[in-house]
Amino acid sequence: MVIDKENENVRLDRFLKNTCKNNSLGDIFKAIRKGDVKVNNKKKKQDYRLQIGDDVCISNLDFKQEEKRANTKNMKWVVYEDENYLIINKPKDVAMHKGTGNERGLAEMYNISFANRIDKKTKGLVIGCKNKVSLRHITELIRKREVKKTYIAKTKNNGKYVLGDKFRVELKLKTFEDKVRVDENGLLSISEFEVIDVKKENITFSVNILTGRKHQIRVQLAHLGIPIIGDDKYGNYKKSDELELVCNSIAFDDYLFKIKKP
C-alpha cells in the first residue's frame, strides 16, 4: 500500500500493529527483521517513520486494510471524476485533513487520499486518487517533477515589475515549528514567476512551481519584499483576510485541468 497523510510520520512497527491485528508483536518484529516488510523495496528498522508516498509491501502477516471508496455525494467542488481520479477545486478555509482546529478536512469529506496538498487558506486544484495504483503513480510523477502545477498570486505593487516580466526564484527553505524560513541548511525550492497583470495597487503573478516545498510561493514572495495579499503568516495581514493564492491548473499524463476564473 502507499502511505497517505493519515499514516505520515507513524513508526513502522506501530503501523503494522494497527493493520495486522491478528498477529502478535513478536510476529511483527520477526517479519521486520526477516525482510518480510519492505518500504520502497528496502528493509527498514522498526522505528522507521513512514512518509507520504512510501510503498509498503507486506508478506507473511495478516495485513488488512480496506480500500477507500470515494464519496462523491458532495459534487459542488468536483471538477473531474473517472475510475482513478477525483479532481477537486478546494475553496478557501477548508483544510486538506482533519487536525487541530479542523474536525474534518477534504480527505474525510470525500473519503479519498490526495496526492498533493495546498494550504488551508489557499484555493485551487488538488488530485484525489481512488485506488493505490493511481496514488502510487501520481506520487511517482510528483517525485520526478512530471506533475505541472500553476498558481496565481497577487501582491502589492512595489514598482519593480512590469507586465511580461519573467524571473526564477531559487531558495533553500527549512521548516521551524509552524513557519518556513530561508535557511542554508534547508531544501531547495524553485519557482518560475511571470507578471500577468499590473495595477496601480497590486501585481498578479503566474507561478510555475518546480519543487513542492511547504509554503514555497508564500515564503519566496515574502523574501522578495512583496508577501501575498492576505498572508497573515509571512505578511502584515490579519488571519481573517483572504489569501490571494490559487492553484489554477494541474497537468499530468494526458490530463489538463484549469480553473477558468480563479
mmCIF file of C-alpha atoms in Angstrom:
data_model
loop_
_atom_site.group_PDB
_atom_site.id
_atom_site.type_symbol
_atom_site.label_atom_id
_atom_site.label_comp_id
_atom_site.label_asym_id
_atom_site.label_seq_id
_atom_site.Cartn_x
_atom_site.Cartn_y
_atom_site.Cartn_z
ATOM 1 C CA MET A 1 0.000 0.000 0.000
ATOM 2 C CA VAL A 2 1.008 3.619 -0.491
ATOM 3 C CA ILE A 3 1.207 5.758 2.646
ATOM 4 C CA ASP A 4 -1.039 8.819 2.762
ATOM 5 C CA LYS A 5 -1.364 11.710 5.209
ATOM 6 C CA GLU A 6 -3.219 9.562 7.739
ATOM 7 C CA ASN A 7 -0.125 7.440 8.386
ATOM 8 C CA GLU A 8 2.568 10.063 7.804
ATOM 9 C CA ASN A 9 5.355 10.019 10.412
ATOM 10 C CA VAL A 10 3.959 6.851 12.062
ATOM 11 C CA ARG A 11 6.572 4.309 13.185
ATOM 12 C CA LEU A 12 6.675 1.196 11.025
ATOM 13 C CA ASP A 13 6.045 -1.152 13.955
ATOM 14 C CA ARG A 14 3.052 0.894 15.151
ATOM 15 C CA PHE A 15 1.616 0.967 11.619
ATOM 16 C CA LEU A 16 1.892 -2.820 11.406
ATOM 17 C CA LYS A 17 0.371 -3.246 14.852
ATOM 18 C CA ASN A 18 -2.668 -1.259 13.703
ATOM 19 C CA THR A 19 -3.076 -3.080 10.394
ATOM 20 C CA CYS A 20 -2.004 -6.622 11.276
ATOM 21 C CA LYS A 21 -4.207 -7.091 14.321
ATOM 22 C CA ASN A 22 -4.293 -10.870 14.079
ATOM 23 C CA ASN A 23 -0.524 -11.050 14.528
ATOM 24 C CA SER A 24 1.391 -10.723 17.773
ATOM 25 C CA LEU A 25 4.076 -8.091 18.288
ATOM 26 C CA GLY A 26 6.588 -10.907 18.181
ATOM 27 C CA ASP A 27 5.356 -11.925 14.722
ATOM 28 C CA ILE A 28 5.560 -8.309 13.545
ATOM 29 C CA PHE A 29 9.100 -7.739 14.816
ATOM 30 C CA LYS A 30 10.197 -11.058 13.310
ATOM 31 C CA ALA A 31 8.724 -10.084 9.924
ATOM 32 C CA ILE A 32 10.572 -6.760 10.028
ATOM 33 C CA ARG A 33 13.883 -8.464 10.876
ATOM 34 C CA LYS A 34 13.486 -11.102 8.146
ATOM 35 C CA GLY A 35 12.644 -8.514 5.484
ATOM 36 C CA ASP A 36 9.041 -9.659 5.050
ATOM 37 C CA VAL A 37 8.138 -5.991 5.380
ATOM 38 C CA LYS A 38 9.719 -3.654 2.856
ATOM 39 C CA VAL A 39 9.360 0.074 2.278
ATOM 40 C CA ASN A 40 10.099 1.176 -1.282
ATOM 41 C CA ASN A 41 11.584 -2.315 -1.858
ATOM 42 C CA LYS A 42 14.067 -1.927 1.021
ATOM 43 C CA LYS A 43 14.246 -3.368 4.536
ATOM 44 C CA LYS A 44 13.614 -0.818 7.270
ATOM 45 C CA LYS A 45 14.049 -0.864 11.013
ATOM 46 C CA GLN A 46 11.036 -0.995 13.307
ATOM 47 C CA ASP A 47 11.439 2.674 14.304
ATOM 48 C CA TYR A 48 11.420 3.961 10.707
ATOM 49 C CA ARG A 49 8.857 6.747 10.362
ATOM 50 C CA LEU A 50 6.657 6.433 7.308
ATOM 51 C CA GLN A 51 6.488 9.252 4.760
ATOM 52 C CA ILE A 52 3.738 10.180 2.329
ATOM 53 C CA GLY A 53 4.206 8.152 -0.852
ATOM 54 C CA ASP A 54 6.139 5.300 0.782
ATOM 55 C CA ASP A 55 5.195 1.982 -0.826
ATOM 56 C CA VAL A 56 4.861 -0.658 1.909
ATOM 57 C CA CYS A 57 4.892 -4.327 0.856
ATOM 58 C CA ILE A 58 3.966 -6.933 3.492
ATOM 59 C CA SER A 59 4.202 -10.725 3.334
ATOM 60 C CA ASN A 60 3.670 -13.479 5.914
ATOM 61 C CA LEU A 61 1.483 -11.216 8.055
ATOM 62 C CA ASP A 62 -2.306 -10.973 8.191
ATOM 63 C CA PHE A 63 -2.461 -7.483 6.691
ATOM 64 C CA LYS A 64 -5.938 -5.995 6.434
ATOM 65 C CA GLN A 65 -6.794 -2.524 5.228
ATOM 66 C CA GLU A 66 -9.975 -1.626 3.412
ATOM 67 C CA GLU A 67 -9.662 0.144 0.083
ATOM 68 C CA LYS A 68 -11.133 3.609 0.378
ATOM 69 C CA ARG A 69 -14.343 4.207 -1.553
ATOM 70 C CA ALA A 70 -14.638 7.795 -2.705
ATOM 71 C CA ASN A 71 -17.657 9.737 -1.502
ATOM 72 C CA THR A 72 -18.870 11.931 -4.357
ATOM 73 C CA LYS A 73 -22.216 12.914 -2.902
ATOM 74 C CA ASN A 74 -20.873 16.426 -2.416
ATOM 75 C CA MET A 75 -20.292 17.295 -6.064
ATOM 76 C CA LYS A 76 -20.095 21.085 -5.852
ATOM 77 C CA TRP A 77 -16.274 21.141 -5.688
ATOM 78 C CA VAL A 78 -15.661 18.250 -8.127
ATOM 79 C CA VAL A 79 -14.001 19.345 -11.373
ATOM 80 C CA TYR A 80 -13.465 15.893 -12.859
ATOM 81 C CA GLU A 81 -14.019 12.245 -11.981
ATOM 82 C CA ASP A 82 -13.135 8.905 -13.546
ATOM 83 C CA GLU A 83 -12.300 5.432 -12.225
ATOM 84 C CA ASN A 84 -8.911 6.579 -10.943
ATOM 85 C CA TYR A 85 -9.045 10.283 -10.081
ATOM 86 C CA LEU A 86 -11.207 12.867 -8.399
ATOM 87 C CA ILE A 87 -10.073 16.424 -9.118
ATOM 88 C CA ILE A 88 -11.327 18.904 -6.526
ATOM 89 C CA ASN A 89 -11.378 22.709 -6.638
ATOM 90 C CA LYS A 90 -10.766 23.316 -2.936
ATOM 91 C CA PRO A 91 -12.280 26.515 -1.531
ATOM 92 C CA LYS A 92 -10.528 28.763 0.953
ATOM 93 C CA ASP A 93 -10.503 27.903 4.660
ATOM 94 C CA VAL A 94 -11.007 24.176 4.072
ATOM 95 C CA ALA A 95 -8.171 22.004 5.396
ATOM 96 C CA MET A 96 -6.855 19.022 3.464
ATOM 97 C CA HIS A 97 -7.031 16.765 6.539
ATOM 98 C CA LYS A 98 -8.584 16.780 9.970
ATOM 99 C CA GLY A 99 -6.373 18.043 12.747
ATOM 100 C CA THR A 100 -6.004 20.848 15.268
ATOM 101 C CA GLY A 101 -8.982 23.130 14.835
ATOM 102 C CA ASN A 102 -10.401 21.014 11.990
ATOM 103 C CA GLU A 103 -12.943 18.307 12.786
ATOM 104 C CA ARG A 104 -12.573 17.006 9.240
ATOM 105 C CA GLY A 105 -10.808 18.006 6.071
ATOM 106 C CA LEU A 106 -11.190 17.389 2.363
ATOM 107 C CA ALA A 107 -9.810 13.844 2.705
ATOM 108 C CA GLU A 108 -12.518 12.958 5.226
ATOM 109 C CA MET A 109 -15.292 14.693 3.269
ATOM 110 C CA TYR A 110 -14.560 12.675 0.134
ATOM 111 C CA ASN A 111 -13.027 9.606 1.827
ATOM 112 C CA ILE A 112 -10.082 9.627 -0.530
ATOM 113 C CA SER A 113 -6.300 10.012 -0.497
ATOM 114 C CA PHE A 114 -4.892 13.164 -2.058
ATOM 115 C CA ALA A 115 -1.579 13.070 -3.904
ATOM 116 C CA ASN A 116 -0.898 16.779 -3.474
ATOM 117 C CA ARG A 117 -1.778 19.281 -0.774
ATOM 118 C CA ILE A 118 -2.347 23.004 -0.551
ATOM 119 C CA ASP A 119 -2.617 25.233 2.499
ATOM 120 C CA LYS A 120 -5.926 25.733 4.267
ATOM 121 C CA LYS A 121 -6.132 29.382 3.158
ATOM 122 C CA THR A 122 -5.107 28.564 -0.428
ATOM 123 C CA LYS A 123 -7.774 27.849 -3.018
ATOM 124 C CA GLY A 124 -7.488 25.601 -6.038
ATOM 125 C CA LEU A 125 -6.979 22.194 -7.596
ATOM 126 C CA VAL A 126 -5.917 19.017 -5.814
ATOM 127 C CA ILE A 127 -5.638 15.431 -7.086
ATOM 128 C CA GLY A 128 -7.644 12.757 -5.289
ATOM 129 C CA CYS A 129 -6.688 9.142 -6.046
ATOM 130 C CA LYS A 130 -9.349 6.449 -5.864
ATOM 131 C CA ASN A 131 -7.012 3.486 -5.576
ATOM 132 C CA LYS A 132 -3.492 2.540 -4.541
ATOM 133 C CA VAL A 133 -2.269 2.176 -8.104
ATOM 134 C CA SER A 134 -3.251 5.713 -9.098
ATOM 135 C CA LEU A 135 -1.891 7.164 -5.837
ATOM 136 C CA ARG A 136 1.418 5.371 -6.369
ATOM 137 C CA HIS A 137 1.530 6.609 -9.973
ATOM 138 C CA ILE A 138 0.883 10.281 -9.135
ATOM 139 C CA THR A 139 3.293 10.162 -6.206
ATOM 140 C CA GLU A 140 5.997 8.903 -8.554
ATOM 141 C CA LEU A 141 5.185 11.611 -11.135
ATOM 142 C CA ILE A 142 5.458 14.258 -8.415
ATOM 143 C CA ARG A 143 8.810 12.831 -7.319
ATOM 144 C CA LYS A 144 10.022 13.055 -10.927
ATOM 145 C CA ARG A 145 8.581 16.592 -11.258
ATOM 146 C CA GLU A 146 6.208 15.470 -14.005
ATOM 147 C CA VAL A 147 3.085 16.959 -12.427
ATOM 148 C CA LYS A 148 2.890 20.571 -13.618
ATOM 149 C CA LYS A 149 1.131 22.986 -11.272
ATOM 150 C CA THR A 150 0.498 26.654 -11.914
ATOM 151 C CA TYR A 151 -0.574 29.155 -9.263
ATOM 152 C CA ILE A 152 -1.965 32.684 -9.459
ATOM 153 C CA ALA A 153 -0.650 35.009 -6.727
ATOM 154 C CA LYS A 154 -1.461 38.663 -6.096
ATOM 155 C CA THR A 155 0.779 41.049 -4.158
ATOM 156 C CA LYS A 156 1.047 44.771 -3.511
ATOM 157 C CA ASN A 157 2.738 46.734 -6.305
ATOM 158 C CA ASN A 158 6.256 47.663 -5.243
ATOM 159 C CA GLY A 159 7.038 49.388 -8.536
ATOM 160 C CA LYS A 160 9.753 46.926 -9.565
ATOM 161 C CA TYR A 161 7.884 44.836 -12.132
ATOM 162 C CA VAL A 162 6.124 45.434 -15.446
ATOM 163 C CA LEU A 163 3.745 43.321 -17.487
ATOM 164 C CA GLY A 164 5.500 40.323 -19.035
ATOM 165 C CA ASP A 165 8.448 40.227 -16.643
ATOM 166 C CA LYS A 166 9.722 36.687 -16.049
ATOM 167 C CA PHE A 167 12.132 35.513 -13.385
ATOM 168 C CA ARG A 168 13.128 32.445 -11.418
ATOM 169 C CA VAL A 169 13.495 32.168 -7.647
ATOM 170 C CA GLU A 170 15.687 29.512 -6.029
ATOM 171 C CA LEU A 171 15.868 29.485 -2.240
ATOM 172 C CA LYS A 172 16.678 26.888 0.409
ATOM 173 C CA LEU A 173 13.760 26.586 2.811
ATOM 174 C CA LYS A 174 13.556 24.965 6.241
ATOM 175 C CA THR A 175 10.541 24.420 8.453
ATOM 176 C CA PHE A 176 10.735 25.739 12.024
ATOM 177 C CA GLU A 177 7.689 24.624 14.030
ATOM 178 C CA ASP A 178 4.759 26.055 12.008
ATOM 179 C CA LYS A 179 6.759 28.543 9.931
ATOM 180 C CA VAL A 180 9.124 28.182 6.995
ATOM 181 C CA ARG A 181 12.251 30.300 6.685
ATOM 182 C CA VAL A 182 15.076 30.782 4.209
ATOM 183 C CA ASP A 183 17.970 28.731 5.563
ATOM 184 C CA GLU A 184 21.210 27.436 4.034
ATOM 185 C CA ASN A 185 20.533 24.041 5.639
ATOM 186 C CA GLY A 186 17.091 23.810 4.074
ATOM 187 C CA LEU A 187 15.750 22.111 0.942
ATOM 188 C CA LEU A 188 15.982 23.791 -2.441
ATOM 189 C CA SER A 189 12.783 25.425 -3.678
ATOM 190 C CA ILE A 190 12.411 26.558 -7.289
ATOM 191 C CA SER A 191 9.614 28.629 -8.823
ATOM 192 C CA GLU A 192 9.192 30.472 -12.121
ATOM 193 C CA PHE A 193 7.267 33.756 -11.986
ATOM 194 C CA GLU A 194 5.600 35.758 -14.769
ATOM 195 C CA VAL A 195 3.837 39.085 -14.314
ATOM 196 C CA ILE A 196 0.420 38.712 -15.961
ATOM 197 C CA ASP A 197 -1.327 41.840 -14.667
ATOM 198 C CA VAL A 198 -0.206 45.160 -13.210
ATOM 199 C CA LYS A 199 -2.472 47.629 -11.467
ATOM 200 C CA LYS A 200 -1.615 50.767 -9.555
ATOM 201 C CA GLU A 201 -2.106 48.968 -6.234
ATOM 202 C CA ASN A 202 -1.169 45.369 -6.992
ATOM 203 C CA ILE A 203 0.618 42.873 -9.231
ATOM 204 C CA THR A 204 -0.628 39.447 -10.333
ATOM 205 C CA PHE A 205 1.876 36.651 -10.968
ATOM 206 C CA SER A 206 1.513 33.310 -12.698
ATOM 207 C CA VAL A 207 3.757 30.890 -10.819
ATOM 208 C CA ASN A 208 5.058 27.567 -12.081
ATOM 209 C CA ILE A 209 6.495 25.561 -9.183
ATOM 210 C CA LEU A 210 9.267 23.086 -9.953
ATOM 211 C CA THR A 211 9.507 21.811 -6.371
ATOM 212 C CA GLY A 212 6.790 21.249 -3.789
ATOM 213 C CA ARG A 213 8.102 22.732 -0.542
ATOM 214 C CA LYS A 214 5.820 23.806 2.269
ATOM 215 C CA HIS A 215 4.628 27.419 1.836
ATOM 216 C CA GLN A 216 7.027 27.706 -1.099
ATOM 217 C CA ILE A 217 5.433 30.576 -3.052
ATOM 218 C CA ARG A 218 4.412 32.425 0.095
ATOM 219 C CA VAL A 219 7.952 32.433 1.506
ATOM 220 C CA GLN A 220 9.582 33.258 -1.828
ATOM 221 C CA LEU A 221 7.408 36.318 -2.452
ATOM 222 C CA ALA A 222 7.779 37.466 1.154
ATOM 223 C CA HIS A 223 11.548 37.139 0.737
ATOM 224 C CA LEU A 224 11.287 39.486 -2.269
ATOM 225 C CA GLY A 225 9.507 42.010 -0.053
ATOM 226 C CA ILE A 226 6.072 41.502 -1.600
ATOM 227 C CA PRO A 227 4.139 38.969 0.516
ATOM 228 C CA ILE A 228 0.934 37.639 -0.973
ATOM 229 C CA ILE A 229 -2.093 39.768 -0.145
ATOM 230 C CA GLY A 230 -3.885 38.247 2.846
ATOM 231 C CA ASP A 231 -0.883 36.266 4.087
ATOM 232 C CA ASP A 232 -1.008 36.651 7.868
ATOM 233 C CA LYS A 233 1.945 34.288 8.391
ATOM 234 C CA TYR A 234 4.516 35.941 6.141
ATOM 235 C CA GLY A 235 2.966 39.354 5.606
ATOM 236 C CA ASN A 236 1.335 42.111 7.622
ATOM 237 C CA TYR A 237 -2.238 40.879 7.265
ATOM 238 C CA LYS A 238 -4.956 39.648 9.582
ATOM 239 C CA LYS A 239 -5.824 35.985 9.940
ATOM 240 C CA SER A 240 -9.331 36.709 8.641
ATOM 241 C CA ASP A 241 -8.004 38.275 5.406
ATOM 242 C CA GLU A 242 -8.427 36.240 2.230
ATOM 243 C CA LEU A 243 -5.178 34.836 0.844
ATOM 244 C CA GLU A 244 -4.805 35.789 -2.821
ATOM 245 C CA LEU A 245 -3.248 32.493 -3.884
ATOM 246 C CA VAL A 246 -4.902 29.917 -6.155
ATOM 247 C CA CYS A 247 -3.663 26.644 -7.624
ATOM 248 C CA ASN A 248 -5.016 27.494 -11.054
ATOM 249 C CA SER A 249 -4.013 24.486 -13.160
ATOM 250 C CA ILE A 250 -2.671 20.940 -12.890
ATOM 251 C CA ALA A 251 -1.342 18.785 -15.712
ATOM 252 C CA PHE A 252 -0.084 15.186 -15.690
ATOM 253 C CA ASP A 253 -0.003 12.382 -18.268
ATOM 254 C CA ASP A 254 -2.667 13.420 -20.812
ATOM 255 C CA TYR A 255 -4.756 15.317 -18.259
ATOM 256 C CA LEU A 256 -5.020 19.103 -18.019
ATOM 257 C CA PHE A 257 -7.302 20.833 -15.533
ATOM 258 C CA LYS A 258 -7.631 24.590 -15.303
ATOM 259 C CA ILE A 259 -9.858 26.970 -13.367
ATOM 260 C CA LYS A 260 -11.296 29.480 -15.830
ATOM 261 C CA LYS A 261 -11.783 32.253 -13.283
ATOM 262 C CA PRO A 262 -9.531 31.791 -10.226
#
